[in-house]
Amino acid sequence: MATATILLDPGIRGRGAVAQVTIPEQVAIAISFTRQHHLEHVVRGGRHGTNSAPCTDGGIVLDLSKMNRVTVDPDNMTITAEVVVSGKTSTKPPGMTDSPPSTGLIRISLGPLRGAGARFGAVVEFTYRAHQQKEPVWAGMAVFSLDKIAPIVEFANDFALSANPDASFNFGFTTPPPAPGPMLVTLGFYNGLGKEGKRIFGLLEESAGHGGRKVTGGAACAIPLAPEFYEELKQCRLSLIEVVPSAKESLLVLELVHHGKVQEIDGSATAFANRGLY
């Protein structure tokens, strides 16, 4: 019989109790308990989230931190991992790479999740498809002065429309040491040899020459990008730094990836709505 241990801690404000679970059956017991008693429940996984999702005021925290088993099937090229994964918890045969990095949160079949939204339950296990990486990859970071916003945005627009599934491009604002103020930082990635990577990201060859994370957020941006909008973003960032000097350590990034696979699924088929050219 599976049991779930619930620890009451009156010395800590906010959460009403913590359920420290180690197997899926215990997760099911804890969730059933919250439903029977009309309690809120939140999930604490690998502690990588930055949106306060595992916080509750008087509810129950499902602590999945001890669910860290990993198995590798080299014949079928799959990796099955529980919620909290690190290199120390992997079980791998000789010649295989380490387990995947720690990920978010029920042993899962994707079909029932379509249209379920963000709080349908607690995922306790994922099965990943592994792929051989036969070739080295090319990646590089380049930093530009703020007067280069227009050509960088123009490059980003061309890149977004190039439909290259093997490349990605990020750019944004930060203050990298020892720079005295905000600058444009770019990051190009190509899944292939350096010669082709340098051809794709030739603009980055002309560039000028980071700490803890507290909170992150995101939004979808439609293509084509408008340089005027990013000029406005630049001014907003400069004004913020004048009021909050420590904000210069923050990072504002636009991420451009190929959306071909994402757009193969109809927008109404799953809970993930961003399926356009964003």
PDB file of C-alpha atoms in Angstrom:
ATOM      1  CA  MET A   1       0.000   0.000   0.000  1.00  0.00           C
ATOM      2  CA  ALA A   2       1.320   3.447  -0.905  1.00  0.00           C
ATOM      3  CA  THR A   3       1.195   6.208   1.660  1.00  0.00           C
ATOM      4  CA  ALA A   4       2.015   9.911   1.429  1.00  0.00           C
ATOM      5  CA  THR A   5       3.787  11.704   4.264  1.00  0.00           C
ATOM      6  CA  ILE A   6       2.371  15.164   4.953  1.00  0.00           C
ATOM      7  CA  LEU A   7       4.509  17.425   7.125  1.00  0.00           C
ATOM      8  CA  LEU A   8       2.775  20.269   8.961  1.00  0.00           C
ATOM      9  CA  ASP A   9       5.040  23.214   9.719  1.00  0.00           C
ATOM     10  CA  PRO A  10       3.287  25.944  11.725  1.00  0.00           C
ATOM     11  CA  GLY A  11       6.516  27.959  11.871  1.00  0.00           C
ATOM     12  CA  ILE A  12       6.402  28.799   8.152  1.00  0.00           C
ATOM     13  CA  ARG A  13       3.714  31.131   6.870  1.00  0.00           C
ATOM     14  CA  GLY A  14       2.000  30.455   3.565  1.00  0.00           C
ATOM     15  CA  ARG A  15       1.872  26.755   2.820  1.00  0.00           C
ATOM     16  CA  GLY A  16      -0.462  24.637   4.969  1.00  0.00           C
ATOM     17  CA  ALA A  17       1.437  21.373   4.538  1.00  0.00           C
ATOM     18  CA  VAL A  18       4.133  19.651   2.482  1.00  0.00           C
ATOM     19  CA  ALA A  19       3.583  16.191   0.989  1.00  0.00           C
ATOM     20  CA  GLN A  20       6.996  14.576   0.476  1.00  0.00           C
ATOM     21  CA  VAL A  21       6.343  11.910  -2.149  1.00  0.00           C
ATOM     22  CA  THR A  22       8.662   9.361  -3.754  1.00  0.00           C
ATOM     23  CA  ILE A  23       6.414   7.302  -6.085  1.00  0.00           C
ATOM     24  CA  PRO A  24       3.498   8.174  -8.434  1.00  0.00           C
ATOM     25  CA  GLU A  25       0.939   6.419  -6.198  1.00  0.00           C
ATOM     26  CA  GLN A  26       1.780   8.819  -3.382  1.00  0.00           C
ATOM     27  CA  VAL A  27       1.254  11.777  -5.709  1.00  0.00           C
ATOM     28  CA  ALA A  28      -2.207  10.420  -6.592  1.00  0.00           C
ATOM     29  CA  ILE A  29      -3.076  10.033  -2.884  1.00  0.00           C
ATOM     30  CA  ALA A  30      -1.997  13.587  -2.109  1.00  0.00           C
ATOM     31  CA  ILE A  31      -3.962  15.085  -5.020  1.00  0.00           C
ATOM     32  CA  SER A  32      -7.068  13.060  -4.079  1.00  0.00           C
ATOM     33  CA  PHE A  33      -6.747  14.413  -0.536  1.00  0.00           C
ATOM     34  CA  THR A  34      -6.663  18.021  -1.750  1.00  0.00           C
ATOM     35  CA  ARG A  35      -9.707  17.483  -3.972  1.00  0.00           C
ATOM     36  CA  GLN A  36     -11.727  15.801  -1.209  1.00  0.00           C
ATOM     37  CA  HIS A  37     -11.011  18.669   1.163  1.00  0.00           C
ATOM     38  CA  HIS A  38     -11.195  21.474  -1.434  1.00  0.00           C
ATOM     39  CA  LEU A  39      -7.565  22.513  -0.896  1.00  0.00           C
ATOM     40  CA  GLU A  40      -5.224  24.162  -3.341  1.00  0.00           C
ATOM     41  CA  HIS A  41      -2.179  22.098  -4.307  1.00  0.00           C
ATOM     42  CA  VAL A  42       1.014  23.205  -6.021  1.00  0.00           C
ATOM     43  CA  VAL A  43       4.014  21.222  -7.221  1.00  0.00           C
ATOM     44  CA  ARG A  44       7.629  21.666  -6.163  1.00  0.00           C
ATOM     45  CA  GLY A  45       9.980  19.980  -8.609  1.00  0.00           C
ATOM     46  CA  GLY A  46      13.597  20.838  -9.336  1.00  0.00           C
ATOM     47  CA  ARG A  47      13.320  24.426  -8.023  1.00  0.00           C
ATOM     48  CA  HIS A  48      14.194  25.881 -11.421  1.00  0.00           C
ATOM     49  CA  GLY A  49      10.925  27.783 -11.894  1.00  0.00           C
ATOM     50  CA  THR A  50      10.885  31.542 -11.480  1.00  0.00           C
ATOM     51  CA  ASN A  51       7.145  32.317 -11.587  1.00  0.00           C
ATOM     52  CA  SER A  52       6.179  31.359  -7.982  1.00  0.00           C
ATOM     53  CA  ALA A  53       4.257  28.306  -9.265  1.00  0.00           C
ATOM     54  CA  PRO A  54       5.229  26.118  -6.243  1.00  0.00           C
ATOM     55  CA  CYS A  55       3.937  28.718  -3.743  1.00  0.00           C
ATOM     56  CA  THR A  56       0.581  28.528  -1.987  1.00  0.00           C
ATOM     57  CA  ASP A  57      -1.193  30.402   0.771  1.00  0.00           C
ATOM     58  CA  GLY A  58      -2.535  27.679   3.062  1.00  0.00           C
ATOM     59  CA  GLY A  59      -2.554  24.909   0.445  1.00  0.00           C
ATOM     60  CA  ILE A  60      -0.487  21.733   0.091  1.00  0.00           C
ATOM     61  CA  VAL A  61       2.897  21.595  -1.632  1.00  0.00           C
ATOM     62  CA  LEU A  62       3.624  18.332  -3.457  1.00  0.00           C
ATOM     63  CA  ASP A  63       7.377  17.995  -2.953  1.00  0.00           C
ATOM     64  CA  LEU A  64       8.694  15.788  -5.785  1.00  0.00           C
ATOM     65  CA  SER A  65      12.369  16.460  -5.100  1.00  0.00           C
ATOM     66  CA  LYS A  66      13.079  12.812  -4.185  1.00  0.00           C
ATOM     67  CA  MET A  67      11.648  11.502  -7.454  1.00  0.00           C
ATOM     68  CA  ASN A  68      14.940  11.443  -9.348  1.00  0.00           C
ATOM     69  CA  ARG A  69      15.177   8.035 -11.023  1.00  0.00           C
ATOM     70  CA  VAL A  70      16.475   7.832 -14.609  1.00  0.00           C
ATOM     71  CA  THR A  71      16.650   4.836 -16.959  1.00  0.00           C
ATOM     72  CA  VAL A  72      18.226   4.701 -20.409  1.00  0.00           C
ATOM     73  CA  ASP A  73      17.164   2.305 -23.189  1.00  0.00           C
ATOM     74  CA  PRO A  74      20.004   2.375 -25.761  1.00  0.00           C
ATOM     75  CA  ASP A  75      18.221  -0.046 -28.114  1.00  0.00           C
ATOM     76  CA  ASN A  76      15.118   2.111 -28.475  1.00  0.00           C
ATOM     77  CA  MET A  77      17.067   5.363 -27.950  1.00  0.00           C
ATOM     78  CA  THR A  78      14.846   6.595 -25.107  1.00  0.00           C
ATOM     79  CA  ILE A  79      15.536   8.161 -21.720  1.00  0.00           C
ATOM     80  CA  THR A  80      12.874   7.904 -19.014  1.00  0.00           C
ATOM     81  CA  ALA A  81      13.319  10.445 -16.242  1.00  0.00           C
ATOM     82  CA  GLU A  82      11.378  11.403 -13.168  1.00  0.00           C
ATOM     83  CA  VAL A  83      10.914  14.987 -12.097  1.00  0.00           C
ATOM     84  CA  VAL A  84      14.234  15.982 -10.508  1.00  0.00           C
ATOM     85  CA  VAL A  85      17.194  14.816 -12.548  1.00  0.00           C
ATOM     86  CA  SER A  86      20.906  15.464 -12.303  1.00  0.00           C
ATOM     87  CA  GLY A  87      24.042  13.673 -13.455  1.00  0.00           C
ATOM     88  CA  LYS A  88      24.329  12.074 -10.018  1.00  0.00           C
ATOM     89  CA  THR A  89      20.975  10.298 -10.371  1.00  0.00           C
ATOM     90  CA  SER A  90      21.343   8.830 -13.841  1.00  0.00           C
ATOM     91  CA  THR A  91      21.425   5.118 -14.628  1.00  0.00           C
ATOM     92  CA  LYS A  92      23.257   4.709 -17.908  1.00  0.00           C
ATOM     93  CA  PRO A  93      24.907   1.842 -19.798  1.00  0.00           C
ATOM     94  CA  PRO A  94      28.512   2.196 -20.975  1.00  0.00           C
ATOM     95  CA  GLY A  95      28.948   4.546 -23.882  1.00  0.00           C
ATOM     96  CA  MET A  96      25.767   6.530 -23.323  1.00  0.00           C
ATOM     97  CA  THR A  97      25.748  10.192 -22.406  1.00  0.00           C
ATOM     98  CA  ASP A  98      24.502  11.419 -19.063  1.00  0.00           C
ATOM     99  CA  SER A  99      20.859  11.957 -18.235  1.00  0.00           C
ATOM    100  CA  PRO A 100      19.016  15.058 -19.482  1.00  0.00           C
ATOM    101  CA  PRO A 101      19.065  18.164 -17.289  1.00  0.00           C
ATOM    102  CA  SER A 102      16.575  18.677 -14.496  1.00  0.00           C
ATOM    103  CA  THR A 103      13.123  19.337 -15.939  1.00  0.00           C
ATOM    104  CA  GLY A 104       9.737  20.379 -14.779  1.00  0.00           C
ATOM    105  CA  LEU A 105       7.220  18.182 -13.207  1.00  0.00           C
ATOM    106  CA  ILE A 106       2.081  11.571 -14.089  1.00  0.00           C
ATOM    107  CA  ARG A 107       3.656   9.238 -16.215  1.00  0.00           C
ATOM    108  CA  ILE A 108       2.283  10.701 -19.358  1.00  0.00           C
ATOM    109  CA  SER A 109       0.421  10.003 -22.557  1.00  0.00           C
ATOM    110  CA  LEU A 110       0.135  13.244 -24.521  1.00  0.00           C
ATOM    111  CA  GLY A 111      -3.361  12.562 -25.882  1.00  0.00           C
ATOM    112  CA  PRO A 112      -5.351  13.329 -22.686  1.00  0.00           C
ATOM    113  CA  LEU A 113      -3.455  16.600 -22.175  1.00  0.00           C
ATOM    114  CA  ARG A 114      -4.766  18.375 -25.251  1.00  0.00           C
ATOM    115  CA  GLY A 115      -6.712  21.430 -24.181  1.00  0.00           C
ATOM    116  CA  ALA A 116      -6.082  20.657 -20.507  1.00  0.00           C
ATOM    117  CA  GLY A 117      -4.482  23.979 -19.653  1.00  0.00           C
ATOM    118  CA  ALA A 118      -1.682  24.609 -17.183  1.00  0.00           C
ATOM    119  CA  ARG A 119      -3.023  23.014 -13.969  1.00  0.00           C
ATOM    120  CA  PHE A 120      -4.423  19.634 -14.992  1.00  0.00           C
ATOM    121  CA  GLY A 121      -2.401  17.693 -12.393  1.00  0.00           C
ATOM    122  CA  ALA A 122       1.178  16.732 -11.587  1.00  0.00           C
ATOM    123  CA  VAL A 123       3.478  15.099 -14.127  1.00  0.00           C
ATOM    124  CA  VAL A 124       5.926  12.733 -12.445  1.00  0.00           C
ATOM    125  CA  GLU A 125       7.738  11.140 -15.391  1.00  0.00           C
ATOM    126  CA  PHE A 126       8.756  11.942 -18.952  1.00  0.00           C
ATOM    127  CA  THR A 127      10.104   9.659 -21.681  1.00  0.00           C
ATOM    128  CA  TYR A 128      12.481  11.464 -24.024  1.00  0.00           C
ATOM    129  CA  ARG A 129      13.512  10.404 -27.517  1.00  0.00           C
ATOM    130  CA  ALA A 130      17.314  10.447 -27.741  1.00  0.00           C
ATOM    131  CA  HIS A 131      19.113  11.413 -30.959  1.00  0.00           C
ATOM    132  CA  GLN A 132      22.724  10.915 -31.956  1.00  0.00           C
ATOM    133  CA  GLN A 133      24.760  14.106 -32.308  1.00  0.00           C
ATOM    134  CA  LYS A 134      27.205  13.125 -35.014  1.00  0.00           C
ATOM    135  CA  GLU A 135      28.620  16.531 -35.863  1.00  0.00           C
ATOM    136  CA  PRO A 136      30.016  19.330 -33.672  1.00  0.00           C
ATOM    137  CA  VAL A 137      27.903  22.446 -33.290  1.00  0.00           C
ATOM    138  CA  TRP A 138      28.773  26.107 -33.790  1.00  0.00           C
ATOM    139  CA  ALA A 139      27.731  28.761 -31.271  1.00  0.00           C
ATOM    140  CA  GLY A 140      29.003  32.150 -30.287  1.00  0.00           C
ATOM    141  CA  MET A 141      28.126  35.301 -28.365  1.00  0.00           C
ATOM    142  CA  ALA A 142      28.831  38.787 -29.622  1.00  0.00           C
ATOM    143  CA  VAL A 143      28.268  42.185 -27.973  1.00  0.00           C
ATOM    144  CA  PHE A 144      27.407  45.420 -29.801  1.00  0.00           C
ATOM    145  CA  SER A 145      26.986  49.062 -28.846  1.00  0.00           C
ATOM    146  CA  LEU A 146      23.403  50.316 -28.654  1.00  0.00           C
ATOM    147  CA  ASP A 147      23.634  52.235 -31.935  1.00  0.00           C
ATOM    148  CA  LYS A 148      23.582  48.862 -33.746  1.00  0.00           C
ATOM    149  CA  ILE A 149      19.918  48.152 -32.878  1.00  0.00           C
ATOM    150  CA  ALA A 150      18.617  48.749 -36.420  1.00  0.00           C
ATOM    151  CA  PRO A 151      21.033  46.372 -38.253  1.00  0.00           C
ATOM    152  CA  ILE A 152      20.613  43.708 -35.552  1.00  0.00           C
ATOM    153  CA  VAL A 153      16.794  43.862 -35.858  1.00  0.00           C
ATOM    154  CA  GLU A 154      17.122  43.774 -39.662  1.00  0.00           C
ATOM    155  CA  PHE A 155      19.332  40.672 -39.346  1.00  0.00           C
ATOM    156  CA  ALA A 156      16.784  39.107 -36.926  1.00  0.00           C
ATOM    157  CA  ASN A 157      13.963  39.653 -39.437  1.00  0.00           C
ATOM    158  CA  ASP A 158      15.962  38.034 -42.239  1.00  0.00           C
ATOM    159  CA  PHE A 159      16.935  35.171 -39.953  1.00  0.00           C
ATOM    160  CA  ALA A 160      13.323  34.564 -38.818  1.00  0.00           C
ATOM    161  CA  LEU A 161      12.197  34.289 -42.451  1.00  0.00           C
ATOM    162  CA  SER A 162      15.117  32.078 -43.552  1.00  0.00           C
ATOM    163  CA  ALA A 163      13.350  28.880 -42.329  1.00  0.00           C
ATOM    164  CA  ASN A 164      16.560  27.180 -41.177  1.00  0.00           C
ATOM    165  CA  PRO A 165      15.575  24.414 -38.711  1.00  0.00           C
ATOM    166  CA  ASP A 166      19.200  23.918 -37.613  1.00  0.00           C
ATOM    167  CA  ALA A 167      19.838  27.442 -36.349  1.00  0.00           C
ATOM    168  CA  SER A 168      18.608  29.778 -33.627  1.00  0.00           C
ATOM    169  CA  PHE A 169      19.360  33.373 -32.753  1.00  0.00           C
ATOM    170  CA  ASN A 170      18.897  35.305 -29.487  1.00  0.00           C
ATOM    171  CA  PHE A 171      19.505  38.986 -28.873  1.00  0.00           C
ATOM    172  CA  GLY A 172      18.742  41.479 -26.156  1.00  0.00           C
ATOM    173  CA  PHE A 173      20.093  44.041 -23.699  1.00  0.00           C
ATOM    174  CA  THR A 174      22.433  43.536 -20.737  1.00  0.00           C
ATOM    175  CA  THR A 175      25.490  45.091 -19.123  1.00  0.00           C
ATOM    176  CA  PRO A 176      28.316  42.563 -19.484  1.00  0.00           C
ATOM    177  CA  PRO A 177      31.441  43.248 -17.394  1.00  0.00           C
ATOM    178  CA  PRO A 178      33.445  45.433 -17.721  1.00  0.00           C
ATOM    179  CA  ALA A 179      31.038  47.535 -19.837  1.00  0.00           C
ATOM    180  CA  PRO A 180      29.913  50.741 -18.043  1.00  0.00           C
ATOM    181  CA  GLY A 181      26.321  50.537 -19.331  1.00  0.00           C
ATOM    182  CA  PRO A 182      23.777  48.489 -21.314  1.00  0.00           C
ATOM    183  CA  MET A 183      24.817  46.913 -24.608  1.00  0.00           C
ATOM    184  CA  LEU A 184      23.300  44.636 -27.224  1.00  0.00           C
ATOM    185  CA  VAL A 185      24.216  40.995 -26.689  1.00  0.00           C
ATOM    186  CA  THR A 186      23.623  38.364 -29.379  1.00  0.00           C
ATOM    187  CA  LEU A 187      23.898  34.570 -29.381  1.00  0.00           C
ATOM    188  CA  GLY A 188      23.920  32.503 -32.544  1.00  0.00           C
ATOM    189  CA  PHE A 189      23.646  28.701 -32.688  1.00  0.00           C
ATOM    190  CA  TYR A 190      24.014  26.354 -35.658  1.00  0.00           C
ATOM    191  CA  ASN A 191      23.737  22.569 -35.516  1.00  0.00           C
ATOM    192  CA  GLY A 192      26.653  21.913 -37.806  1.00  0.00           C
ATOM    193  CA  LEU A 193      30.178  22.887 -38.743  1.00  0.00           C
ATOM    194  CA  GLY A 194      31.703  26.263 -37.980  1.00  0.00           C
ATOM    195  CA  LYS A 195      32.122  27.296 -41.626  1.00  0.00           C
ATOM    196  CA  GLU A 196      28.367  27.257 -42.267  1.00  0.00           C
ATOM    197  CA  GLY A 197      27.662  28.779 -38.845  1.00  0.00           C
ATOM    198  CA  LYS A 198      29.953  31.694 -39.609  1.00  0.00           C
ATOM    199  CA  ARG A 199      28.268  32.157 -42.990  1.00  0.00           C
ATOM    200  CA  ILE A 200      24.816  32.372 -41.375  1.00  0.00           C
ATOM    201  CA  PHE A 201      25.956  34.671 -38.578  1.00  0.00           C
ATOM    202  CA  GLY A 202      28.527  36.700 -40.484  1.00  0.00           C
ATOM    203  CA  LEU A 203      27.165  39.911 -38.999  1.00  0.00           C
ATOM    204  CA  LEU A 204      28.277  38.788 -35.541  1.00  0.00           C
ATOM    205  CA  GLU A 205      31.893  38.786 -36.693  1.00  0.00           C
ATOM    206  CA  GLU A 206      31.766  42.606 -36.642  1.00  0.00           C
ATOM    207  CA  SER A 207      30.908  42.934 -32.935  1.00  0.00           C
ATOM    208  CA  ALA A 208      32.583  44.827 -30.118  1.00  0.00           C
ATOM    209  CA  GLY A 209      33.907  42.259 -27.486  1.00  0.00           C
ATOM    210  CA  HIS A 210      26.796  37.548 -16.315  1.00  0.00           C
ATOM    211  CA  GLY A 211      24.969  36.496 -12.192  1.00  0.00           C
ATOM    212  CA  GLY A 212      21.997  35.047 -10.472  1.00  0.00           C
ATOM    213  CA  ARG A 213      18.504  34.720 -11.886  1.00  0.00           C
ATOM    214  CA  LYS A 214      15.540  35.935  -9.825  1.00  0.00           C
ATOM    215  CA  VAL A 215      12.542  36.164 -12.138  1.00  0.00           C
ATOM    216  CA  THR A 216      11.756  35.590 -15.800  1.00  0.00           C
ATOM    217  CA  GLY A 217       8.838  36.367 -18.075  1.00  0.00           C
ATOM    218  CA  GLY A 218       8.062  36.199 -21.745  1.00  0.00           C
ATOM    219  CA  ALA A 219       5.765  37.296 -24.564  1.00  0.00           C
ATOM    220  CA  ALA A 220       5.240  36.412 -28.217  1.00  0.00           C
ATOM    221  CA  CYS A 221       6.463  38.897 -30.834  1.00  0.00           C
ATOM    222  CA  ALA A 222       5.095  38.907 -34.382  1.00  0.00           C
ATOM    223  CA  ILE A 223       7.415  38.962 -37.388  1.00  0.00           C
ATOM    224  CA  PRO A 224       8.573  41.272 -38.908  1.00  0.00           C
ATOM    225  CA  LEU A 225      10.137  43.070 -35.955  1.00  0.00           C
ATOM    226  CA  ALA A 226      10.064  46.873 -35.903  1.00  0.00           C
ATOM    227  CA  PRO A 227      13.326  48.712 -35.058  1.00  0.00           C
ATOM    228  CA  GLU A 228      11.308  51.603 -33.605  1.00  0.00           C
ATOM    229  CA  PHE A 229       9.777  49.303 -30.996  1.00  0.00           C
ATOM    230  CA  TYR A 230      13.225  48.165 -29.849  1.00  0.00           C
ATOM    231  CA  GLU A 231      14.434  51.741 -29.742  1.00  0.00           C
ATOM    232  CA  GLU A 232      11.557  52.338 -27.327  1.00  0.00           C
ATOM    233  CA  LEU A 233      12.574  49.250 -25.328  1.00  0.00           C
ATOM    234  CA  LYS A 234      16.090  50.632 -25.111  1.00  0.00           C
ATOM    235  CA  GLN A 235      14.842  53.941 -23.708  1.00  0.00           C
ATOM    236  CA  CYS A 236      12.607  52.140 -21.190  1.00  0.00           C
ATOM    237  CA  ARG A 237      15.578  50.085 -20.019  1.00  0.00           C
ATOM    238  CA  LEU A 238      17.809  53.135 -19.651  1.00  0.00           C
ATOM    239  CA  SER A 239      15.084  54.930 -17.657  1.00  0.00           C
ATOM    240  CA  LEU A 240      14.652  51.876 -15.416  1.00  0.00           C
ATOM    241  CA  ILE A 241      18.378  51.715 -14.674  1.00  0.00           C
ATOM    242  CA  GLU A 242      18.357  55.361 -13.625  1.00  0.00           C
ATOM    243  CA  VAL A 243      15.711  54.555 -10.997  1.00  0.00           C
ATOM    244  CA  VAL A 244      16.925  51.033 -10.124  1.00  0.00           C
ATOM    245  CA  PRO A 245      20.697  50.833 -10.814  1.00  0.00           C
ATOM    246  CA  SER A 246      20.879  47.096 -10.105  1.00  0.00           C
ATOM    247  CA  ALA A 247      18.549  46.527 -13.070  1.00  0.00           C
ATOM    248  CA  LYS A 248      21.583  46.840 -15.333  1.00  0.00           C
ATOM    249  CA  GLU A 249      22.364  43.206 -14.469  1.00  0.00           C
ATOM    250  CA  SER A 250      19.057  42.030 -15.969  1.00  0.00           C
ATOM    251  CA  LEU A 251      18.802  40.506 -19.418  1.00  0.00           C
ATOM    252  CA  LEU A 252      16.171  41.334 -22.054  1.00  0.00           C
ATOM    253  CA  VAL A 253      16.356  38.772 -24.859  1.00  0.00           C
ATOM    254  CA  LEU A 254      14.446  37.972 -28.047  1.00  0.00           C
ATOM    255  CA  GLU A 255      14.636  34.304 -29.015  1.00  0.00           C
ATOM    256  CA  LEU A 256      14.228  33.277 -32.661  1.00  0.00           C
ATOM    257  CA  VAL A 257      13.838  29.573 -33.480  1.00  0.00           C
ATOM    258  CA  HIS A 258      12.399  27.631 -36.409  1.00  0.00           C
ATOM    259  CA  HIS A 259       8.659  26.994 -35.854  1.00  0.00           C
ATOM    260  CA  GLY A 260       8.079  24.449 -38.623  1.00  0.00           C
ATOM    261  CA  LYS A 261       7.390  21.511 -36.302  1.00  0.00           C
ATOM    262  CA  VAL A 262       5.301  23.606 -33.933  1.00  0.00           C
ATOM    263  CA  GLN A 263       3.092  24.842 -36.777  1.00  0.00           C
ATOM    264  CA  GLU A 264       2.402  21.290 -37.999  1.00  0.00           C
ATOM    265  CA  ILE A 265      -0.051  20.955 -35.064  1.00  0.00           C
ATOM    266  CA  ASP A 266      -3.343  22.828 -35.378  1.00  0.00           C
ATOM    267  CA  GLY A 267      -3.659  25.747 -32.968  1.00  0.00           C
ATOM    268  CA  SER A 268      -6.799  24.264 -31.350  1.00  0.00           C
ATOM    269  CA  ALA A 269      -5.282  20.795 -30.845  1.00  0.00           C
ATOM    270  CA  THR A 270      -3.343  21.464 -27.630  1.00  0.00           C
ATOM    271  CA  ALA A 271      -3.133  23.896 -24.745  1.00  0.00           C
ATOM    272  CA  PHE A 272      -0.108  25.606 -26.363  1.00  0.00           C
ATOM    273  CA  ALA A 273      -1.593  28.431 -28.388  1.00  0.00           C
ATOM    274  CA  ASN A 274       1.465  30.168 -29.921  1.00  0.00           C
ATOM    275  CA  ARG A 275       1.642  28.398 -33.274  1.00  0.00           C
ATOM    276  CA  GLY A 276       2.142  31.301 -35.666  1.00  0.00           C
ATOM    277  CA  LEU A 277       5.256  33.096 -36.817  1.00  0.00           C
ATOM    278  CA  TYR A 278       6.087  34.600 -33.413  1.00  0.00           C
TER     279      TYR A 278
END
